[in-house]
Amino acid sequence: EFYETTLLFRQNALRRTLSTGPKRRNTNPYLKQNFFTLSLWLLDSDMTKDIALTNKVCSLDRANIKSSYWKIPDAEMNLTSLALNDSEGSVKLAISSANTDNNLYLYELDPYHDYLTHHTTISLPNIHSLCWVKNTHARFLVSGNSKGFAHLVSLPRANSDGVPESAEIVKRFNHRKYLRLVNKDPALIMHRSTTVHNLGFLADSLVTTYDDTLFLWALNDVHLSMRPRPVSISVVPGIAGFDVPATNSSTLALCGLFGVSLFDTRQARHSVPSSSLAKSGAAALAANFVKWHGSCDYKLASAHADGRVHLWDIRMNDTFAEISGHSGKAVTTMAWNGNDLFTGASDGIIAHWDLSSDLDPEQDLSFQGDKLRHCTLKEGINSVAFDAVSNSLVHSVGERQCGTLLPALNNKIVGMCLLVESIGAGSRCKILLIDGAAFLGLHGKIYDAATGTDDKKYYSREDLALINQS
């Protein structure tokens, strides 16, 4: 079975054009003088500055976005993780819930015709994290639960008679069993957290976190019966997460109460380097999410407790840009697409940051930090300031407005993945995400749609054809 969503697209609810009607003279006998008023609009049609502020605050120039939504059948609305695999020419999705049964949903997505096909639902209690195993033809994934275990799961596939196989736990990664090796009590009651929140693969090794401890496991091939054992175990007090680089580097990016640091898996020792963030308050220092650049092994982004995002060049041991656009809300997820950064927050808002527009394409992004020092939104109430004397918009000194808001969902963004389609020399990017209300959303820009004009009130058949193709 598959689900086809109703066509949804975003457009301005109302765009009021300036009045072009005749002015009428006020003849109220109780007024001592006559004056002119506008017949249809309170603002002067000859003063474009009068509506510039309203257009910017109300986001009237937002790009056309096509959105599709599906409801995941999680009655308790307790989704925890989203994992995507597009290595086999099709888009496979795994969505997990923290429920005790029927909580791992497997789908296949056609992102260009908006078809979501349900394959199967598996019971694997209390899942909090997911990760596909690379180079296994989308047959295996790893899940982390709330009891200190990670499981390597063999996913079912249809037999020759069309009857699907059963899912099978192939290997179990018992974190509590090995805590004594670092002088920690394995009893659950002694642990600050009992959940395996983070999973990732570094070459052929599995990386996990549990109770302020970082594990590096030898997977020993998914088809072999050898029990997995940790290659290294490192205590990292206050760790909140990590990210593995897209390259074959052995360096992990860590985040937590200590801010941001690098971890060399060959040495398995953790230390926090000095940085400019160490001079800030505790809220600015603590980081809850970190993400390596998709194609560069020395740039990364980190989200902090004050709602800001910092961009790092590890060669400089410092930040080169600061992003602010979620109004103090916690940033819960991030993703890179080239030099574009997408951030999702606890208020259901996605922000797209076009970091390289109007910059020198031949020069490294981190060497243009003077232009990226403070990045904010292009639109919205926080993007404007008004000078009443000159009746004009003013911009903050040193501020670069390169962020565009996408009000994607109405609840916390739980997980986000990017779908990138190559088109000639360029590419198209779509955003796939889940939220706290158990919705799956797919959002993409309508690249070829005609530019809106004040006198255009409806979509033409040509416009609708472009929307269906996007």
Coordinates of C-alpha atoms in Angstrom, one line a residue:
E1 CA 0.0 0.0 0.0
F2 CA 1.1 3.6 -0.5
Y3 CA -0.1 7.0 0.6
E4 CA -0.5 9.9 -1.8
T5 CA -0.8 13.3 -0.2
T6 CA -3.1 16.1 -1.1
L7 CA -1.2 18.8 -3.1
L8 CA -0.2 21.5 -0.7
F9 CA 1.8 24.6 -1.6
R10 CA 2.6 27.8 0.2
Q11 CA 1.5 31.2 -1.0
N12 CA 0.7 34.5 0.6
A13 CA -2.7 34.5 2.2
L14 CA -3.3 38.0 1.1
R15 CA -1.4 40.6 -0.8
R16 CA -3.2 43.9 -0.8
T17 CA -2.3 46.1 -3.8
L18 CA -1.9 49.8 -3.4
S19 CA -4.9 51.9 -4.2
T20 CA -5.0 53.3 -7.7
G21 CA -8.5 54.8 -7.3
P22 CA -9.3 58.5 -7.3
K23 CA -8.7 60.6 -4.2
R24 CA -11.8 62.1 -2.7
R25 CA -12.1 65.4 -0.9
N26 CA -13.3 65.3 2.7
T27 CA -16.3 67.7 3.1
N28 CA -17.1 67.2 6.8
P29 CA -18.6 70.5 7.9
Y30 CA -17.2 70.0 11.4
L31 CA -13.6 70.2 10.2
K32 CA -12.1 73.6 9.6
Q33 CA -10.1 72.5 6.5
N34 CA -10.5 70.1 3.7
F35 CA -8.0 67.4 3.1
F36 CA -7.6 64.4 0.8
T37 CA -7.9 60.8 1.9
L38 CA -7.3 57.5 0.0
S39 CA -10.4 55.7 -1.1
L40 CA -9.1 52.1 -0.6
W41 CA -5.8 52.1 1.2
L42 CA -4.5 54.0 4.2
L43 CA -0.9 54.2 2.9
D44 CA 0.2 56.6 0.2
S45 CA 0.6 54.7 -3.1
D46 CA 3.5 57.0 -4.0
M47 CA 5.5 56.2 -0.9
T48 CA 6.9 52.7 -1.3
K49 CA 8.7 53.0 2.0
D50 CA 5.3 52.9 3.7
I51 CA 4.8 49.2 2.9
A52 CA 8.5 48.1 2.8
L53 CA 8.5 47.4 6.6
T54 CA 5.2 45.4 6.5
N55 CA 6.4 43.3 3.5
K56 CA 9.6 42.4 5.3
V57 CA 8.0 41.7 8.7
C58 CA 5.1 39.6 7.2
S59 CA 7.4 37.6 4.9
L60 CA 5.4 38.5 1.8
D61 CA 8.3 37.7 -0.5
R62 CA 8.9 34.1 0.7
A63 CA 9.9 31.7 -2.0
N64 CA 7.3 29.2 -3.2
I65 CA 7.4 26.0 -1.3
K66 CA 5.7 22.7 -2.0
S67 CA 4.9 20.7 1.1
S68 CA 3.6 17.1 1.7
Y69 CA 2.7 15.6 5.0
W70 CA 2.0 12.1 6.2
K71 CA 0.7 11.0 9.7
I72 CA 2.8 8.3 11.2
P73 CA 0.6 5.8 13.1
D74 CA 2.1 6.5 16.5
A75 CA -0.8 7.0 18.8
E76 CA 1.3 8.3 21.6
M77 CA 3.2 10.8 19.3
N78 CA 6.5 9.7 20.7
L79 CA 8.7 9.6 17.5
T80 CA 12.5 9.7 18.3
S81 CA 14.5 9.2 15.2
L82 CA 14.6 9.4 11.4
A83 CA 17.1 7.6 9.2
L84 CA 17.4 7.7 5.4
N85 CA 19.1 5.4 2.9
D86 CA 19.2 6.3 -0.8
S87 CA 22.2 4.2 -1.8
E88 CA 20.3 1.7 -3.9
G89 CA 18.5 4.1 -6.2
S90 CA 15.4 4.2 -4.0
V91 CA 14.7 6.2 -0.8
K92 CA 14.3 3.9 2.2
L93 CA 13.1 5.5 5.5
A94 CA 13.3 4.1 9.0
I95 CA 11.3 6.0 11.7
S96 CA 11.4 5.0 15.3
S97 CA 9.2 5.6 18.4
A98 CA 10.0 5.1 22.1
N99 CA 6.9 2.9 22.5
T100 CA 7.2 -0.7 23.6
D101 CA 5.7 -2.4 20.5
N102 CA 5.0 -1.6 16.8
N103 CA 7.4 1.2 17.0
L104 CA 9.9 0.8 14.0
Y105 CA 8.3 1.9 10.8
L106 CA 9.9 1.1 7.4
Y107 CA 8.8 3.0 4.3
E108 CA 9.9 3.7 0.7
L109 CA 9.5 7.2 -0.5
D110 CA 9.1 8.5 -4.1
P111 CA 10.0 12.2 -3.3
Y112 CA 9.2 13.4 -6.8
H113 CA 5.6 12.1 -7.0
D114 CA 4.9 12.2 -3.3
Y115 CA 4.2 8.5 -2.8
L116 CA 5.0 7.0 0.6
T117 CA 4.9 3.2 0.6
H118 CA 4.7 1.3 3.9
H119 CA 6.8 -1.9 3.9
T120 CA 6.5 -3.2 7.5
T121 CA 6.3 -2.3 11.1
I122 CA 8.6 -3.9 13.7
S123 CA 8.4 -4.2 17.5
L124 CA 11.7 -3.3 19.0
P125 CA 11.0 -1.6 22.4
N126 CA 12.0 1.9 23.4
I127 CA 14.1 3.0 20.4
H128 CA 15.8 6.4 20.7
S129 CA 18.3 6.4 17.8
L130 CA 18.7 4.8 14.4
C131 CA 21.5 4.4 11.8
W132 CA 21.7 2.5 8.5
V133 CA 24.7 0.2 8.0
K134 CA 26.5 1.2 4.9
N135 CA 27.1 -1.1 1.9
T136 CA 24.5 -3.7 3.0
H137 CA 21.9 -2.9 0.4
A138 CA 19.6 -1.4 3.0
R139 CA 19.2 -4.7 4.8
F140 CA 20.7 -3.8 8.1
L141 CA 20.4 -0.9 10.6
V142 CA 21.4 -0.3 14.2
S143 CA 19.0 1.0 16.9
G144 CA 19.7 2.3 20.3
N145 CA 17.3 1.9 23.2
S146 CA 16.6 3.2 26.7
K147 CA 18.2 0.3 28.5
G148 CA 21.8 0.7 27.5
F149 CA 21.6 -1.7 24.4
A150 CA 22.2 -1.1 20.7
H151 CA 20.9 -3.8 18.3
L152 CA 22.0 -4.7 14.8
V153 CA 18.8 -5.6 13.1
S154 CA 18.3 -7.6 9.9
L155 CA 15.3 -6.1 8.1
P156 CA 12.7 -8.4 6.5
R157 CA 12.4 -8.8 2.7
A158 CA 9.8 -10.6 0.6
N159 CA 10.3 -14.3 -0.2
S160 CA 9.6 -15.7 -3.6
D161 CA 6.0 -16.4 -2.6
G162 CA 5.5 -12.7 -1.5
V163 CA 5.4 -13.5 2.2
P164 CA 7.8 -11.2 4.1
E165 CA 10.5 -12.6 6.4
S166 CA 10.7 -11.7 10.0
A167 CA 13.0 -9.1 11.4
E168 CA 15.9 -10.5 13.4
I169 CA 18.3 -9.1 16.0
V170 CA 21.7 -10.2 14.6
K171 CA 24.0 -8.6 17.3
R172 CA 23.6 -6.9 20.6
F173 CA 25.9 -4.1 21.9
N174 CA 25.7 -4.2 25.7
H175 CA 27.1 -0.9 27.0
R176 CA 26.6 -1.6 30.7
K177 CA 28.6 -4.8 30.5
Y178 CA 31.9 -2.9 29.7
L179 CA 31.6 0.1 32.0
R180 CA 33.7 -1.6 34.7
L181 CA 36.7 -1.2 32.3
V182 CA 36.6 2.5 32.9
N183 CA 35.8 2.1 36.7
K184 CA 32.1 2.9 36.4
D185 CA 29.3 1.0 38.2
P186 CA 27.2 -0.9 35.6
A187 CA 24.0 -0.7 37.7
L188 CA 21.3 1.4 36.0
I189 CA 20.5 3.3 39.1
M190 CA 24.0 4.8 39.1
H191 CA 23.8 6.2 35.6
R192 CA 22.9 9.8 34.7
S193 CA 21.3 8.6 31.5
T194 CA 20.4 5.0 30.4
T195 CA 19.6 5.8 26.8
V196 CA 21.8 5.2 23.7
H197 CA 21.0 8.6 22.1
N198 CA 23.7 8.7 19.4
L199 CA 24.8 6.3 16.7
G200 CA 27.2 6.7 13.8
F201 CA 29.7 4.8 11.6
L202 CA 33.4 5.6 11.3
A203 CA 34.8 3.4 8.5
D204 CA 33.8 -0.1 9.7
S205 CA 33.4 0.8 13.3
L206 CA 30.2 1.7 15.2
V207 CA 30.4 4.8 17.5
T208 CA 27.8 5.2 20.3
T209 CA 27.4 7.2 23.5
Y210 CA 26.0 6.0 26.8
D211 CA 26.1 7.7 30.3
D212 CA 28.8 10.2 29.5
T213 CA 30.9 7.5 27.8
L214 CA 32.0 7.2 24.2
F215 CA 32.2 3.7 22.7
L216 CA 34.0 2.6 19.5
W217 CA 32.9 -0.9 18.5
A218 CA 34.3 -3.4 16.0
L219 CA 31.3 -4.5 14.1
N220 CA 33.0 -7.8 12.9
D221 CA 31.0 -8.0 9.7
V222 CA 27.2 -8.1 9.8
H223 CA 27.1 -11.7 8.5
L224 CA 29.5 -13.2 11.1
S225 CA 28.3 -14.5 14.4
M226 CA 31.3 -13.0 16.3
R227 CA 30.2 -11.0 19.3
P228 CA 30.9 -7.3 19.1
R229 CA 33.5 -5.9 21.5
P230 CA 34.5 -2.2 22.1
V231 CA 37.8 -1.2 20.6
S232 CA 38.0 1.8 22.9
I233 CA 35.9 3.3 25.8
S234 CA 36.4 6.9 26.8
V235 CA 34.6 8.8 29.6
V236 CA 33.5 12.2 28.3
P237 CA 31.8 14.1 31.2
G238 CA 28.8 16.2 29.9
I239 CA 28.7 14.8 26.4
A240 CA 25.5 15.5 24.5
G241 CA 26.3 14.2 21.0
F242 CA 28.8 13.6 18.3
D243 CA 29.1 13.6 14.5
V244 CA 31.3 11.5 12.2
P245 CA 33.0 13.3 9.2
A246 CA 31.9 12.5 5.7
T247 CA 35.5 11.8 4.8
N248 CA 37.5 8.9 6.1
S249 CA 39.0 10.9 8.9
S250 CA 39.4 9.4 12.3
T251 CA 38.4 12.6 14.1
L252 CA 34.9 12.9 15.7
A253 CA 33.3 16.2 16.6
L254 CA 31.9 16.2 20.1
C255 CA 29.4 18.6 21.8
G256 CA 28.2 18.9 25.4
L257 CA 28.4 21.0 28.5
F258 CA 32.1 21.6 27.6
G259 CA 31.1 23.2 24.3
V260 CA 32.7 21.7 21.2
S261 CA 35.8 19.6 21.0
L262 CA 37.6 17.1 18.7
F263 CA 38.2 13.5 19.5
D264 CA 40.9 11.4 17.8
T265 CA 39.7 7.8 17.9
R266 CA 43.3 6.6 17.4
Q267 CA 44.3 8.0 20.8
A268 CA 40.9 7.7 22.5
R269 CA 41.6 10.6 24.8
H270 CA 39.3 13.6 25.3
S271 CA 40.4 17.1 26.0
V272 CA 38.6 20.5 25.5
P273 CA 40.7 23.0 23.6
S274 CA 40.7 26.7 24.5
S275 CA 38.5 28.8 22.3
S276 CA 36.7 32.1 22.1
L277 CA 33.5 30.5 23.4
A278 CA 35.2 29.8 26.7
K279 CA 35.0 33.5 27.5
S280 CA 31.2 33.4 27.2
G281 CA 28.6 32.4 29.7
A282 CA 27.6 28.9 30.4
A283 CA 24.6 29.1 28.1
A284 CA 26.7 30.2 25.2
L285 CA 29.4 27.6 26.0
A286 CA 27.2 24.4 26.3
A287 CA 26.4 22.8 22.9
N288 CA 23.6 20.3 22.2
F289 CA 24.2 19.5 18.5
V290 CA 27.2 19.4 16.2
K291 CA 27.4 18.7 12.4
W292 CA 30.4 18.3 10.1
H293 CA 30.3 20.0 6.7
G294 CA 29.3 17.5 4.1
S295 CA 32.3 17.8 1.9
C296 CA 34.9 19.6 4.0
D297 CA 36.8 17.9 6.8
Y298 CA 37.8 21.2 8.6
K299 CA 34.4 23.0 8.9
L300 CA 31.6 22.2 11.3
A301 CA 28.5 23.8 12.9
S302 CA 27.5 23.6 16.5
A303 CA 24.2 24.6 18.2
H304 CA 24.3 26.1 21.6
A305 CA 22.0 26.5 24.6
D306 CA 21.4 30.2 23.9
G307 CA 19.8 29.2 20.5
R308 CA 22.7 30.4 18.4
V309 CA 24.7 28.4 15.9
H310 CA 28.5 28.8 15.5
L311 CA 30.5 27.9 12.5
W312 CA 34.0 26.5 13.1
D313 CA 37.2 26.2 11.1
I314 CA 39.2 23.7 13.2
R315 CA 42.4 24.8 11.5
M316 CA 41.9 28.2 13.3
N317 CA 40.7 26.6 16.6
D318 CA 38.0 29.3 16.6
T319 CA 34.6 30.3 15.1
F320 CA 34.3 32.3 11.9
A321 CA 30.6 33.0 11.9
E322 CA 27.6 33.2 14.2
I323 CA 24.0 32.4 13.2
S324 CA 20.9 33.7 15.1
G325 CA 17.4 33.1 13.9
H326 CA 15.4 30.9 16.2
S327 CA 14.6 33.5 18.8
G328 CA 16.2 31.7 21.7
K329 CA 14.5 28.3 20.9
A330 CA 16.7 25.2 21.1
V331 CA 18.1 24.1 17.8
T332 CA 17.4 20.3 17.6
T333 CA 18.8 19.3 14.3
M334 CA 21.1 20.6 11.5
A335 CA 22.1 19.5 8.0
W336 CA 24.5 20.8 5.3
N337 CA 24.0 21.0 1.6
G338 CA 27.2 22.4 0.1
N339 CA 27.6 25.8 1.8
D340 CA 23.9 26.0 2.6
L341 CA 23.0 25.1 6.2
F342 CA 19.5 24.0 7.4
T343 CA 18.6 24.3 11.1
G344 CA 15.5 23.0 12.8
A345 CA 14.3 24.1 16.2
S346 CA 11.9 23.1 19.1
D347 CA 9.2 25.5 17.7
G348 CA 8.8 23.5 14.5
I349 CA 10.6 26.1 12.3
I350 CA 13.3 25.2 9.7
A351 CA 15.7 28.0 8.7
H352 CA 17.7 27.9 5.4
W353 CA 21.0 29.8 5.6
D354 CA 22.5 30.7 2.2
L355 CA 26.0 31.4 3.6
S356 CA 27.8 31.8 0.3
S357 CA 25.5 34.2 -1.7
D358 CA 27.2 37.5 -2.6
L359 CA 30.6 36.1 -1.5
D360 CA 33.7 35.3 -3.5
P361 CA 33.1 31.7 -4.8
E362 CA 36.9 31.3 -5.4
Q363 CA 37.7 32.0 -1.7
D364 CA 37.2 29.6 1.2
L365 CA 34.1 30.4 3.2
S366 CA 36.0 30.5 6.5
F367 CA 38.3 33.2 5.2
Q368 CA 35.4 35.5 4.6
G369 CA 34.4 35.6 8.3
D370 CA 34.4 39.4 8.4
K371 CA 31.2 39.2 6.2
L372 CA 29.7 36.2 8.1
R373 CA 30.5 37.3 11.7
H374 CA 26.8 37.7 12.5
C375 CA 24.1 36.1 10.3
T376 CA 20.4 36.7 10.8
L377 CA 17.1 36.3 9.0
K378 CA 16.0 38.0 5.8
E379 CA 12.5 38.4 7.1
G380 CA 10.3 38.4 10.1
I381 CA 9.8 40.7 13.1
N382 CA 13.5 40.3 14.2
S383 CA 14.9 41.1 10.8
V384 CA 13.9 44.8 10.7
A385 CA 14.5 48.1 12.3
F386 CA 12.8 51.4 11.4
D387 CA 14.0 54.9 11.4
A388 CA 11.0 57.1 12.0
V389 CA 12.9 60.3 11.0
S390 CA 13.9 59.1 7.6
N391 CA 10.9 56.8 7.2
S392 CA 13.1 54.0 6.0
L393 CA 14.4 50.5 7.0
V394 CA 17.8 50.4 8.6
H395 CA 20.1 47.5 9.1
S396 CA 22.3 46.6 12.1
V397 CA 25.9 47.3 11.7
G398 CA 27.9 44.1 10.9
E399 CA 24.7 42.0 10.4
R400 CA 24.3 39.8 7.3
Q401 CA 20.8 38.7 6.5
C402 CA 21.0 35.4 4.8
G403 CA 18.4 33.2 6.5
T404 CA 15.0 32.2 5.2
L405 CA 12.3 30.7 7.5
L406 CA 10.2 27.8 6.5
P407 CA 7.3 27.2 9.0
A408 CA 7.4 23.5 8.3
L409 CA 5.6 22.0 11.3
N410 CA 3.8 23.0 14.5
N411 CA 5.8 21.0 16.9
K412 CA 9.4 20.2 17.9
I413 CA 11.6 19.1 15.0
V414 CA 12.7 15.6 16.1
G415 CA 14.8 14.6 13.0
M416 CA 15.8 15.9 9.6
C417 CA 17.4 14.5 6.5
L418 CA 18.2 16.1 3.1
L419 CA 17.4 14.6 -0.3
V420 CA 19.6 16.0 -3.0
E421 CA 18.9 15.4 -6.7
S422 CA 21.5 16.1 -9.3
I423 CA 20.2 18.1 -12.3
G424 CA 22.9 18.8 -14.9
A425 CA 25.6 20.9 -13.3
G426 CA 23.3 21.8 -10.4
S427 CA 21.2 20.1 -7.9
R428 CA 17.8 20.3 -6.1
C429 CA 17.4 19.8 -2.4
K430 CA 14.4 18.7 -0.4
I431 CA 14.0 18.5 3.3
L432 CA 12.5 15.5 5.0
L433 CA 11.6 15.7 8.7
I434 CA 9.6 14.4 11.6
D435 CA 8.1 16.3 14.5
G436 CA 6.7 15.7 18.0
A437 CA 3.1 15.4 16.7
A438 CA 4.1 12.2 14.7
F439 CA 4.0 13.9 11.3
L440 CA 6.5 13.2 8.4
G441 CA 7.0 16.3 6.2
L442 CA 8.6 16.7 2.8
H443 CA 9.4 20.2 1.7
G444 CA 10.9 21.5 -1.6
K445 CA 11.3 24.7 -3.4
I446 CA 9.4 25.3 -6.6
Y447 CA 12.4 26.3 -8.6
D448 CA 10.8 27.1 -12.0
A449 CA 7.7 28.9 -10.8
A450 CA 7.0 32.3 -12.3
T451 CA 7.8 35.2 -10.1
G452 CA 4.8 36.7 -8.4
T453 CA 3.5 40.1 -9.3
D454 CA 1.1 42.5 -7.7
D455 CA -1.5 41.9 -10.4
K456 CA -1.3 38.1 -10.4
K457 CA -4.0 36.6 -8.2
Y458 CA -4.2 33.0 -9.3
Y459 CA -1.9 30.1 -10.4
S460 CA -2.1 29.4 -14.1
R461 CA -2.2 25.9 -15.5
E462 CA 1.4 26.2 -16.4
D463 CA 2.3 27.1 -12.8
L464 CA 0.3 24.1 -11.5
A465 CA 2.2 21.9 -14.0
L466 CA 5.5 23.1 -12.6
I467 CA 4.3 22.5 -9.0
N468 CA 3.4 18.9 -9.9
Q469 CA 6.8 18.3 -11.4
S470 CA 8.7 19.8 -8.4

